[in-house]
Amino acid sequence: MKIAIVGTGRWGRNHVRVLKRIMEKNTIDELVLVDPNLEILKRVSKQYGIEKYYTDVIEMKKREKPDAAIIAVPTILHYKIARVLLDSMDLLIEKPISSTLNEAKEIVEIAEKENRIVAVGHIERFNPAITALKENLLKIIKQGNITFINGERIGPGPPSSKSETYLSVAHDLMVHDIDIVVSLLGTLPTRVTAWGVKSENYAFATELN
């Protein structure tokens, strides 16, 4: 099996590291890297001993014809790259699947039309704490209905307030919490209500001053 990793940033390198480990068990034959940044490509290629790399995803597709690809690029590019690749390979797309609902629906429609697999990297489902929680919830559900779940997630925030590729905390973090709840309860929401507040990061502001 030949797998292409599109994007060699932080998450892309994580995939490369894990796939190289899997290659040692002879379940993957070859890895191919794709990233528009040639300098990063060469560095990652050298670090993990991967001979083939490309700066253009279309050229990679034509020359290498991989069996599957991992899309680990900024969310706003997921849809564009998925459309290029889905006609000839299965995909693992980092969460969220896309930046808009319409894009997500179209990715699913294309996958169904082409008879391709699309998986989304909701890794928190496999967090040992979440799997243990699910086991306990199943016991609780047998005794009655769950009426309320409260979650809080704290992260370092966007890489930069001026980042052109960063969308929102909902795309970056809240998508994990929504998927966790759906996974725990085994049902989809029937209604969604949301609101937001803007607050000053005093600790960060103080540090800057």
mmCIF file with all atom_site columns, C-alpha atoms in Angstrom:
data_model
loop_
_atom_site.group_PDB
_atom_site.id
_atom_site.type_symbol
_atom_site.label_atom_id
_atom_site.label_alt_id
_atom_site.label_comp_id
_atom_site.label_asym_id
_atom_site.label_entity_id
_atom_site.label_seq_id
_atom_site.pdbx_PDB_ins_code
_atom_site.Cartn_x
_atom_site.Cartn_y
_atom_site.Cartn_z
_atom_site.occupancy
_atom_site.B_iso_or_equiv
_atom_site.pdbx_formal_charge
_atom_site.auth_seq_id
_atom_site.auth_comp_id
_atom_site.auth_asym_id
_atom_site.auth_atom_id
_atom_site.pdbx_PDB_model_num
ATOM 1   C CA . MET A 1 1   ? 0.000   0.000  0.000   1.00 0.00 ? 1   MET A CA 1
ATOM 2   C CA . LYS A 1 2   ? 1.230   3.471  -0.904  1.00 0.00 ? 2   LYS A CA 1
ATOM 3   C CA . ILE A 1 3   ? 0.091   6.414  1.238   1.00 0.00 ? 3   ILE A CA 1
ATOM 4   C CA . ALA A 1 4   ? 0.548   10.118 0.568   1.00 0.00 ? 4   ALA A CA 1
ATOM 5   C CA . ILE A 1 5   ? 0.732   12.641 3.410   1.00 0.00 ? 5   ILE A CA 1
ATOM 6   C CA . VAL A 1 6   ? -0.447  16.041 2.204   1.00 0.00 ? 6   VAL A CA 1
ATOM 7   C CA . GLY A 1 7   ? 0.896   18.652 4.591   1.00 0.00 ? 7   GLY A CA 1
ATOM 8   C CA . THR A 1 8   ? 4.071   18.302 6.646   1.00 0.00 ? 8   THR A CA 1
ATOM 9   C CA . GLY A 1 9   ? 3.321   20.749 9.428   1.00 0.00 ? 9   GLY A CA 1
ATOM 10  C CA . ARG A 1 10  ? 2.893   19.703 13.059  1.00 0.00 ? 10  ARG A CA 1
ATOM 11  C CA . TRP A 1 11  ? 0.054   17.237 12.488  1.00 0.00 ? 11  TRP A CA 1
ATOM 12  C CA . GLY A 1 12  ? 1.412   16.034 9.178   1.00 0.00 ? 12  GLY A CA 1
ATOM 13  C CA . ARG A 1 13  ? 4.693   15.118 10.854  1.00 0.00 ? 13  ARG A CA 1
ATOM 14  C CA . ASN A 1 14  ? 2.775   13.205 13.519  1.00 0.00 ? 14  ASN A CA 1
ATOM 15  C CA . HIS A 1 15  ? 1.195   11.096 10.790  1.00 0.00 ? 15  HIS A CA 1
ATOM 16  C CA . VAL A 1 16  ? 4.569   10.533 9.134   1.00 0.00 ? 16  VAL A CA 1
ATOM 17  C CA . ARG A 1 17  ? 6.100   9.421  12.429  1.00 0.00 ? 17  ARG A CA 1
ATOM 18  C CA . VAL A 1 18  ? 3.315   6.913  13.135  1.00 0.00 ? 18  VAL A CA 1
ATOM 19  C CA . LEU A 1 19  ? 3.173   5.585  9.575   1.00 0.00 ? 19  LEU A CA 1
ATOM 20  C CA . LYS A 1 20  ? 6.923   4.997  9.563   1.00 0.00 ? 20  LYS A CA 1
ATOM 21  C CA . ARG A 1 21  ? 6.460   2.894  12.676  1.00 0.00 ? 21  ARG A CA 1
ATOM 22  C CA . ILE A 1 22  ? 3.683   0.931  10.944  1.00 0.00 ? 22  ILE A CA 1
ATOM 23  C CA . MET A 1 23  ? 5.938   0.412  7.909   1.00 0.00 ? 23  MET A CA 1
ATOM 24  C CA . GLU A 1 24  ? 8.286   -1.574 10.120  1.00 0.00 ? 24  GLU A CA 1
ATOM 25  C CA . LYS A 1 25  ? 5.503   -4.169 10.412  1.00 0.00 ? 25  LYS A CA 1
ATOM 26  C CA . ASN A 1 26  ? 5.316   -4.453 6.601   1.00 0.00 ? 26  ASN A CA 1
ATOM 27  C CA . THR A 1 27  ? 1.710   -3.238 6.334   1.00 0.00 ? 27  THR A CA 1
ATOM 28  C CA . ILE A 1 28  ? 2.661   -0.123 4.327   1.00 0.00 ? 28  ILE A CA 1
ATOM 29  C CA . ASP A 1 29  ? 4.971   -0.280 1.321   1.00 0.00 ? 29  ASP A CA 1
ATOM 30  C CA . GLU A 1 30  ? 5.721   3.359  0.587   1.00 0.00 ? 30  GLU A CA 1
ATOM 31  C CA . LEU A 1 31  ? 5.117   6.910  1.815   1.00 0.00 ? 31  LEU A CA 1
ATOM 32  C CA . VAL A 1 32  ? 5.008   10.060 -0.298  1.00 0.00 ? 32  VAL A CA 1
ATOM 33  C CA . LEU A 1 33  ? 5.102   13.617 1.055   1.00 0.00 ? 33  LEU A CA 1
ATOM 34  C CA . VAL A 1 34  ? 3.379   16.716 -0.330  1.00 0.00 ? 34  VAL A CA 1
ATOM 35  C CA . ASP A 1 35  ? 3.851   20.292 0.828   1.00 0.00 ? 35  ASP A CA 1
ATOM 36  C CA . PRO A 1 36  ? 4.249   23.593 -1.034  1.00 0.00 ? 36  PRO A CA 1
ATOM 37  C CA . ASN A 1 37  ? 7.180   24.483 1.227   1.00 0.00 ? 37  ASN A CA 1
ATOM 38  C CA . LEU A 1 38  ? 10.185  22.744 -0.326  1.00 0.00 ? 38  LEU A CA 1
ATOM 39  C CA . GLU A 1 39  ? 12.471  23.562 2.593   1.00 0.00 ? 39  GLU A CA 1
ATOM 40  C CA . ILE A 1 40  ? 10.167  21.835 5.087   1.00 0.00 ? 40  ILE A CA 1
ATOM 41  C CA . LEU A 1 41  ? 9.666   18.936 2.681   1.00 0.00 ? 41  LEU A CA 1
ATOM 42  C CA . LYS A 1 42  ? 13.390  18.279 2.442   1.00 0.00 ? 42  LYS A CA 1
ATOM 43  C CA . ARG A 1 43  ? 13.795  18.484 6.208   1.00 0.00 ? 43  ARG A CA 1
ATOM 44  C CA . VAL A 1 44  ? 10.963  16.034 6.948   1.00 0.00 ? 44  VAL A CA 1
ATOM 45  C CA . SER A 1 45  ? 12.070  13.758 4.114   1.00 0.00 ? 45  SER A CA 1
ATOM 46  C CA . LYS A 1 46  ? 15.579  13.576 5.532   1.00 0.00 ? 46  LYS A CA 1
ATOM 47  C CA . GLN A 1 47  ? 14.384  13.138 9.125   1.00 0.00 ? 47  GLN A CA 1
ATOM 48  C CA . TYR A 1 48  ? 12.179  10.144 8.319   1.00 0.00 ? 48  TYR A CA 1
ATOM 49  C CA . GLY A 1 49  ? 14.019  8.708  5.336   1.00 0.00 ? 49  GLY A CA 1
ATOM 50  C CA . ILE A 1 50  ? 11.259  9.277  2.776   1.00 0.00 ? 50  ILE A CA 1
ATOM 51  C CA . GLU A 1 51  ? 12.645  9.528  -0.744  1.00 0.00 ? 51  GLU A CA 1
ATOM 52  C CA . LYS A 1 52  ? 9.648   10.833 -2.684  1.00 0.00 ? 52  LYS A CA 1
ATOM 53  C CA . TYR A 1 53  ? 8.193   14.281 -2.105  1.00 0.00 ? 53  TYR A CA 1
ATOM 54  C CA . TYR A 1 54  ? 6.298   16.866 -4.138  1.00 0.00 ? 54  TYR A CA 1
ATOM 55  C CA . THR A 1 55  ? 5.313   20.502 -3.852  1.00 0.00 ? 55  THR A CA 1
ATOM 56  C CA . ASP A 1 56  ? 2.197   19.996 -6.010  1.00 0.00 ? 56  ASP A CA 1
ATOM 57  C CA . VAL A 1 57  ? -0.597  17.596 -5.059  1.00 0.00 ? 57  VAL A CA 1
ATOM 58  C CA . ILE A 1 58  ? -1.831  17.155 -8.648  1.00 0.00 ? 58  ILE A CA 1
ATOM 59  C CA . GLU A 1 59  ? 1.628   16.188 -9.886  1.00 0.00 ? 59  GLU A CA 1
ATOM 60  C CA . MET A 1 60  ? 1.977   13.722 -7.001  1.00 0.00 ? 60  MET A CA 1
ATOM 61  C CA . LYS A 1 61  ? -1.380  12.152 -7.850  1.00 0.00 ? 61  LYS A CA 1
ATOM 62  C CA . LYS A 1 62  ? -0.471  11.669 -11.524 1.00 0.00 ? 62  LYS A CA 1
ATOM 63  C CA . ARG A 1 63  ? 2.993   10.252 -10.902 1.00 0.00 ? 63  ARG A CA 1
ATOM 64  C CA . GLU A 1 64  ? 2.542   8.193  -7.741  1.00 0.00 ? 64  GLU A CA 1
ATOM 65  C CA . LYS A 1 65  ? -1.099  7.003  -7.854  1.00 0.00 ? 65  LYS A CA 1
ATOM 66  C CA . PRO A 1 66  ? -1.286  6.296  -4.094  1.00 0.00 ? 66  PRO A CA 1
ATOM 67  C CA . ASP A 1 67  ? -3.899  3.990  -2.594  1.00 0.00 ? 67  ASP A CA 1
ATOM 68  C CA . ALA A 1 68  ? -4.794  6.499  0.105   1.00 0.00 ? 68  ALA A CA 1
ATOM 69  C CA . ALA A 1 69  ? -3.881  9.947  1.346   1.00 0.00 ? 69  ALA A CA 1
ATOM 70  C CA . ILE A 1 70  ? -3.889  11.842 4.618   1.00 0.00 ? 70  ILE A CA 1
ATOM 71  C CA . ILE A 1 71  ? -4.895  15.497 4.391   1.00 0.00 ? 71  ILE A CA 1
ATOM 72  C CA . ALA A 1 72  ? -3.178  17.426 7.187   1.00 0.00 ? 72  ALA A CA 1
ATOM 73  C CA . VAL A 1 73  ? -3.300  20.986 5.896   1.00 0.00 ? 73  VAL A CA 1
ATOM 74  C CA . PRO A 1 74  ? -5.153  24.069 7.204   1.00 0.00 ? 74  PRO A CA 1
ATOM 75  C CA . THR A 1 75  ? -8.917  23.473 7.340   1.00 0.00 ? 75  THR A CA 1
ATOM 76  C CA . ILE A 1 76  ? -9.708  26.011 4.633   1.00 0.00 ? 76  ILE A CA 1
ATOM 77  C CA . LEU A 1 77  ? -7.791  23.812 2.155   1.00 0.00 ? 77  LEU A CA 1
ATOM 78  C CA . HIS A 1 78  ? -9.408  20.459 3.047   1.00 0.00 ? 78  HIS A CA 1
ATOM 79  C CA . TYR A 1 79  ? -12.238 20.740 0.519   1.00 0.00 ? 79  TYR A CA 1
ATOM 80  C CA . LYS A 1 80  ? -10.013 21.827 -2.363  1.00 0.00 ? 80  LYS A CA 1
ATOM 81  C CA . ILE A 1 81  ? -7.538  18.985 -1.880  1.00 0.00 ? 81  ILE A CA 1
ATOM 82  C CA . ALA A 1 82  ? -10.205 16.359 -1.170  1.00 0.00 ? 82  ALA A CA 1
ATOM 83  C CA . ARG A 1 83  ? -11.903 17.169 -4.473  1.00 0.00 ? 83  ARG A CA 1
ATOM 84  C CA . VAL A 1 84  ? -8.622  16.633 -6.316  1.00 0.00 ? 84  VAL A CA 1
ATOM 85  C CA . LEU A 1 85  ? -7.878  13.259 -4.721  1.00 0.00 ? 85  LEU A CA 1
ATOM 86  C CA . LEU A 1 86  ? -11.203 11.546 -4.060  1.00 0.00 ? 86  LEU A CA 1
ATOM 87  C CA . ASP A 1 87  ? -11.699 10.139 -7.546  1.00 0.00 ? 87  ASP A CA 1
ATOM 88  C CA . SER A 1 88  ? -8.749  7.785  -7.172  1.00 0.00 ? 88  SER A CA 1
ATOM 89  C CA . MET A 1 89  ? -7.978  7.165  -3.497  1.00 0.00 ? 89  MET A CA 1
ATOM 90  C CA . ASP A 1 90  ? -9.386  6.862  0.026   1.00 0.00 ? 90  ASP A CA 1
ATOM 91  C CA . LEU A 1 91  ? -8.810  9.749  2.432   1.00 0.00 ? 91  LEU A CA 1
ATOM 92  C CA . LEU A 1 92  ? -8.157  10.447 6.079   1.00 0.00 ? 92  LEU A CA 1
ATOM 93  C CA . ILE A 1 93  ? -8.876  14.133 6.674   1.00 0.00 ? 93  ILE A CA 1
ATOM 94  C CA . GLU A 1 94  ? -7.788  15.914 9.819   1.00 0.00 ? 94  GLU A CA 1
ATOM 95  C CA . LYS A 1 95  ? -10.670 17.419 11.780  1.00 0.00 ? 95  LYS A CA 1
ATOM 96  C CA . PRO A 1 96  ? -12.787 19.261 10.975  1.00 0.00 ? 96  PRO A CA 1
ATOM 97  C CA . ILE A 1 97  ? -13.636 17.717 7.623   1.00 0.00 ? 97  ILE A CA 1
ATOM 98  C CA . SER A 1 98  ? -14.002 21.164 6.038   1.00 0.00 ? 98  SER A CA 1
ATOM 99  C CA . SER A 1 99  ? -14.587 24.820 6.836   1.00 0.00 ? 99  SER A CA 1
ATOM 100 C CA . THR A 1 100 ? -18.290 24.874 5.878   1.00 0.00 ? 100 THR A CA 1
ATOM 101 C CA . LEU A 1 101 ? -21.266 22.521 6.032   1.00 0.00 ? 101 LEU A CA 1
ATOM 102 C CA . ASN A 1 102 ? -21.821 22.657 2.274   1.00 0.00 ? 102 ASN A CA 1
ATOM 103 C CA . GLU A 1 103 ? -18.216 21.674 1.623   1.00 0.00 ? 103 GLU A CA 1
ATOM 104 C CA . ALA A 1 104 ? -18.532 18.763 4.051   1.00 0.00 ? 104 ALA A CA 1
ATOM 105 C CA . LYS A 1 105 ? -21.707 17.544 2.343   1.00 0.00 ? 105 LYS A CA 1
ATOM 106 C CA . GLU A 1 106 ? -20.062 17.713 -1.070  1.00 0.00 ? 106 GLU A CA 1
ATOM 107 C CA . ILE A 1 107 ? -17.030 15.747 0.119   1.00 0.00 ? 107 ILE A CA 1
ATOM 108 C CA . VAL A 1 108 ? -19.371 13.019 1.379   1.00 0.00 ? 108 VAL A CA 1
ATOM 109 C CA . GLU A 1 109 ? -21.347 13.060 -1.886  1.00 0.00 ? 109 GLU A CA 1
ATOM 110 C CA . ILE A 1 110 ? -18.188 12.720 -3.979  1.00 0.00 ? 110 ILE A CA 1
ATOM 111 C CA . ALA A 1 111 ? -16.939 9.869  -1.789  1.00 0.00 ? 111 ALA A CA 1
ATOM 112 C CA . GLU A 1 112 ? -20.233 8.009  -2.208  1.00 0.00 ? 112 GLU A CA 1
ATOM 113 C CA . LYS A 1 113 ? -20.241 8.594  -5.966  1.00 0.00 ? 113 LYS A CA 1
ATOM 114 C CA . GLU A 1 114 ? -16.648 7.375  -6.339  1.00 0.00 ? 114 GLU A CA 1
ATOM 115 C CA . ASN A 1 115 ? -17.134 4.544  -3.823  1.00 0.00 ? 115 ASN A CA 1
ATOM 116 C CA . ARG A 1 116 ? -14.304 5.890  -1.687  1.00 0.00 ? 116 ARG A CA 1
ATOM 117 C CA . ILE A 1 117 ? -13.696 5.905  2.060   1.00 0.00 ? 117 ILE A CA 1
ATOM 118 C CA . VAL A 1 118 ? -13.426 9.242  3.856   1.00 0.00 ? 118 VAL A CA 1
ATOM 119 C CA . ALA A 1 119 ? -12.464 9.156  7.526   1.00 0.00 ? 119 ALA A CA 1
ATOM 120 C CA . VAL A 1 120 ? -12.081 12.213 9.765   1.00 0.00 ? 120 VAL A CA 1
ATOM 121 C CA . GLY A 1 121 ? -9.389  12.404 12.452  1.00 0.00 ? 121 GLY A CA 1
ATOM 122 C CA . HIS A 1 122 ? -11.531 12.724 15.566  1.00 0.00 ? 122 HIS A CA 1
ATOM 123 C CA . ILE A 1 123 ? -8.833  11.192 17.751  1.00 0.00 ? 123 ILE A CA 1
ATOM 124 C CA . GLU A 1 124 ? -10.435 12.125 21.073  1.00 0.00 ? 124 GLU A CA 1
ATOM 125 C CA . ARG A 1 125 ? -12.847 9.216  20.620  1.00 0.00 ? 125 ARG A CA 1
ATOM 126 C CA . PHE A 1 126 ? -9.887  6.959  21.350  1.00 0.00 ? 126 PHE A CA 1
ATOM 127 C CA . ASN A 1 127 ? -8.618  8.897  24.355  1.00 0.00 ? 127 ASN A CA 1
ATOM 128 C CA . PRO A 1 128 ? -8.454  6.358  27.242  1.00 0.00 ? 128 PRO A CA 1
ATOM 129 C CA . ALA A 1 129 ? -10.350 8.808  29.455  1.00 0.00 ? 129 ALA A CA 1
ATOM 130 C CA . ILE A 1 130 ? -13.171 9.020  26.902  1.00 0.00 ? 130 ILE A CA 1
ATOM 131 C CA . THR A 1 131 ? -13.401 5.255  26.413  1.00 0.00 ? 131 THR A CA 1
ATOM 132 C CA . ALA A 1 132 ? -13.574 4.784  30.196  1.00 0.00 ? 132 ALA A CA 1
ATOM 133 C CA . LEU A 1 133 ? -16.239 7.485  30.438  1.00 0.00 ? 133 LEU A CA 1
ATOM 134 C CA . LYS A 1 134 ? -18.282 5.768  27.737  1.00 0.00 ? 134 LYS A CA 1
ATOM 135 C CA . GLU A 1 135 ? -18.252 2.495  29.660  1.00 0.00 ? 135 GLU A CA 1
ATOM 136 C CA . ASN A 1 136 ? -19.561 4.257  32.764  1.00 0.00 ? 136 ASN A CA 1
ATOM 137 C CA . LEU A 1 137 ? -22.170 6.196  30.790  1.00 0.00 ? 137 LEU A CA 1
ATOM 138 C CA . LEU A 1 138 ? -23.603 2.990  29.386  1.00 0.00 ? 138 LEU A CA 1
ATOM 139 C CA . LYS A 1 139 ? -24.283 1.872  32.944  1.00 0.00 ? 139 LYS A CA 1
ATOM 140 C CA . ILE A 1 140 ? -25.909 5.205  33.795  1.00 0.00 ? 140 ILE A CA 1
ATOM 141 C CA . ILE A 1 141 ? -28.088 5.188  30.675  1.00 0.00 ? 141 ILE A CA 1
ATOM 142 C CA . LYS A 1 142 ? -29.563 1.849  31.722  1.00 0.00 ? 142 LYS A CA 1
ATOM 143 C CA . GLN A 1 143 ? -30.815 3.522  34.908  1.00 0.00 ? 143 GLN A CA 1
ATOM 144 C CA . GLY A 1 144 ? -32.288 6.643  33.273  1.00 0.00 ? 144 GLY A CA 1
ATOM 145 C CA . ASN A 1 145 ? -31.860 9.386  30.701  1.00 0.00 ? 145 ASN A CA 1
ATOM 146 C CA . ILE A 1 146 ? -28.902 11.775 30.588  1.00 0.00 ? 146 ILE A CA 1
ATOM 147 C CA . THR A 1 147 ? -30.305 15.307 30.536  1.00 0.00 ? 147 THR A CA 1
ATOM 148 C CA . PHE A 1 148 ? -27.189 17.495 30.755  1.00 0.00 ? 148 PHE A CA 1
ATOM 149 C CA . ILE A 1 149 ? -23.518 17.332 29.777  1.00 0.00 ? 149 ILE A CA 1
ATOM 150 C CA . ASN A 1 150 ? -21.103 20.172 30.498  1.00 0.00 ? 150 ASN A CA 1
ATOM 151 C CA . GLY A 1 151 ? -17.686 20.364 28.880  1.00 0.00 ? 151 GLY A CA 1
ATOM 152 C CA . GLU A 1 152 ? -14.792 22.779 29.070  1.00 0.00 ? 152 GLU A CA 1
ATOM 153 C CA . ARG A 1 153 ? -11.735 22.735 26.840  1.00 0.00 ? 153 ARG A CA 1
ATOM 154 C CA . ILE A 1 154 ? -8.693  24.939 27.322  1.00 0.00 ? 154 ILE A CA 1
ATOM 155 C CA . GLY A 1 155 ? -6.064  25.411 24.652  1.00 0.00 ? 155 GLY A CA 1
ATOM 156 C CA . PRO A 1 156 ? -3.214  27.754 23.771  1.00 0.00 ? 156 PRO A CA 1
ATOM 157 C CA . GLY A 1 157 ? -5.371  29.653 21.297  1.00 0.00 ? 157 GLY A CA 1
ATOM 158 C CA . PRO A 1 158 ? -4.735  30.394 17.626  1.00 0.00 ? 158 PRO A CA 1
ATOM 159 C CA . PRO A 1 159 ? -1.157  30.501 16.334  1.00 0.00 ? 159 PRO A CA 1
ATOM 160 C CA . SER A 1 160 ? -1.668  34.173 15.540  1.00 0.00 ? 160 SER A CA 1
ATOM 161 C CA . SER A 1 161 ? -4.562  36.605 15.659  1.00 0.00 ? 161 SER A CA 1
ATOM 162 C CA . LYS A 1 162 ? -3.532  37.598 12.132  1.00 0.00 ? 162 LYS A CA 1
ATOM 163 C CA . SER A 1 163 ? -3.349  34.034 10.813  1.00 0.00 ? 163 SER A CA 1
ATOM 164 C CA . GLU A 1 164 ? -4.982  33.746 7.386   1.00 0.00 ? 164 GLU A CA 1
ATOM 165 C CA . THR A 1 165 ? -5.696  30.040 7.813   1.00 0.00 ? 165 THR A CA 1
ATOM 166 C CA . TYR A 1 166 ? -7.098  29.982 11.364  1.00 0.00 ? 166 TYR A CA 1
ATOM 167 C CA . LEU A 1 167 ? -10.907 29.877 11.404  1.00 0.00 ? 167 LEU A CA 1
ATOM 168 C CA . SER A 1 168 ? -12.229 29.848 14.965  1.00 0.00 ? 168 SER A CA 1
ATOM 169 C CA . VAL A 1 169 ? -12.105 28.112 18.323  1.00 0.00 ? 169 VAL A CA 1
ATOM 170 C CA . ALA A 1 170 ? -15.228 26.201 17.249  1.00 0.00 ? 170 ALA A CA 1
ATOM 171 C CA . HIS A 1 171 ? -13.419 24.678 14.269  1.00 0.00 ? 171 HIS A CA 1
ATOM 172 C CA . ASP A 1 172 ? -10.214 24.084 16.223  1.00 0.00 ? 172 ASP A CA 1
ATOM 173 C CA . LEU A 1 173 ? -11.422 22.830 19.612  1.00 0.00 ? 173 LEU A CA 1
ATOM 174 C CA . MET A 1 174 ? -15.204 22.687 20.018  1.00 0.00 ? 174 MET A CA 1
ATOM 175 C CA . VAL A 1 175 ? -15.498 20.212 17.166  1.00 0.00 ? 175 VAL A CA 1
ATOM 176 C CA . HIS A 1 176 ? -13.761 17.692 19.444  1.00 0.00 ? 176 HIS A CA 1
ATOM 177 C CA . ASP A 1 177 ? -16.305 18.207 22.224  1.00 0.00 ? 177 ASP A CA 1
ATOM 178 C CA . ILE A 1 178 ? -19.264 17.874 19.876  1.00 0.00 ? 178 ILE A CA 1
ATOM 179 C CA . ASP A 1 179 ? -17.863 14.661 18.430  1.00 0.00 ? 179 ASP A CA 1
ATOM 180 C CA . ILE A 1 180 ? -17.158 13.287 21.909  1.00 0.00 ? 180 ILE A CA 1
ATOM 181 C CA . VAL A 1 181 ? -20.768 13.862 22.998  1.00 0.00 ? 181 VAL A CA 1
ATOM 182 C CA . VAL A 1 182 ? -22.135 12.317 19.792  1.00 0.00 ? 182 VAL A CA 1
ATOM 183 C CA . SER A 1 183 ? -19.838 9.323  20.255  1.00 0.00 ? 183 SER A CA 1
ATOM 184 C CA . LEU A 1 184 ? -20.732 8.909  23.931  1.00 0.00 ? 184 LEU A CA 1
ATOM 185 C CA . LEU A 1 185 ? -24.489 9.067  23.416  1.00 0.00 ? 185 LEU A CA 1
ATOM 186 C CA . GLY A 1 186 ? -24.640 7.360  20.043  1.00 0.00 ? 186 GLY A CA 1
ATOM 187 C CA . THR A 1 187 ? -27.126 9.895  18.649  1.00 0.00 ? 187 THR A CA 1
ATOM 188 C CA . LEU A 1 188 ? -26.991 13.061 16.568  1.00 0.00 ? 188 LEU A CA 1
ATOM 189 C CA . PRO A 1 189 ? -28.275 16.419 17.877  1.00 0.00 ? 189 PRO A CA 1
ATOM 190 C CA . THR A 1 190 ? -31.845 17.375 16.997  1.00 0.00 ? 190 THR A CA 1
ATOM 191 C CA . ARG A 1 191 ? -31.256 21.067 17.662  1.00 0.00 ? 191 ARG A CA 1
ATOM 192 C CA . VAL A 1 192 ? -28.174 23.267 18.065  1.00 0.00 ? 192 VAL A CA 1
ATOM 193 C CA . THR A 1 193 ? -28.110 26.624 19.860  1.00 0.00 ? 193 THR A CA 1
ATOM 194 C CA . ALA A 1 194 ? -24.927 28.650 20.267  1.00 0.00 ? 194 ALA A CA 1
ATOM 195 C CA . TRP A 1 195 ? -23.727 31.952 21.645  1.00 0.00 ? 195 TRP A CA 1
ATOM 196 C CA . GLY A 1 196 ? -20.330 33.501 22.204  1.00 0.00 ? 196 GLY A CA 1
ATOM 197 C CA . VAL A 1 197 ? -18.571 36.095 24.290  1.00 0.00 ? 197 VAL A CA 1
ATOM 198 C CA . LYS A 1 198 ? -15.343 37.960 23.728  1.00 0.00 ? 198 LYS A CA 1
ATOM 199 C CA . SER A 1 199 ? -12.994 38.251 26.673  1.00 0.00 ? 199 SER A CA 1
ATOM 200 C CA . GLU A 1 200 ? -9.526  39.642 27.182  1.00 0.00 ? 200 GLU A CA 1
ATOM 201 C CA . ASN A 1 201 ? -6.715  37.175 27.759  1.00 0.00 ? 201 ASN A CA 1
ATOM 202 C CA . TYR A 1 202 ? -5.315  39.068 30.734  1.00 0.00 ? 202 TYR A CA 1
ATOM 203 C CA . ALA A 1 203 ? -2.489  36.628 31.415  1.00 0.00 ? 203 ALA A CA 1
ATOM 204 C CA . PHE A 1 204 ? -1.282  36.858 27.833  1.00 0.00 ? 204 PHE A CA 1
ATOM 205 C CA . ALA A 1 205 ? -1.730  40.638 27.716  1.00 0.00 ? 205 ALA A CA 1
ATOM 206 C CA . THR A 1 206 ? 0.203   41.057 30.966  1.00 0.00 ? 206 THR A CA 1
ATOM 207 C CA . GLU A 1 207 ? 3.007   38.885 29.653  1.00 0.00 ? 207 GLU A CA 1
ATOM 208 C CA . LEU A 1 208 ? 3.257   41.032 26.523  1.00 0.00 ? 208 LEU A CA 1
ATOM 209 C CA . ASN A 1 209 ? 3.458   44.209 28.597  1.00 0.00 ? 209 ASN A CA 1
#
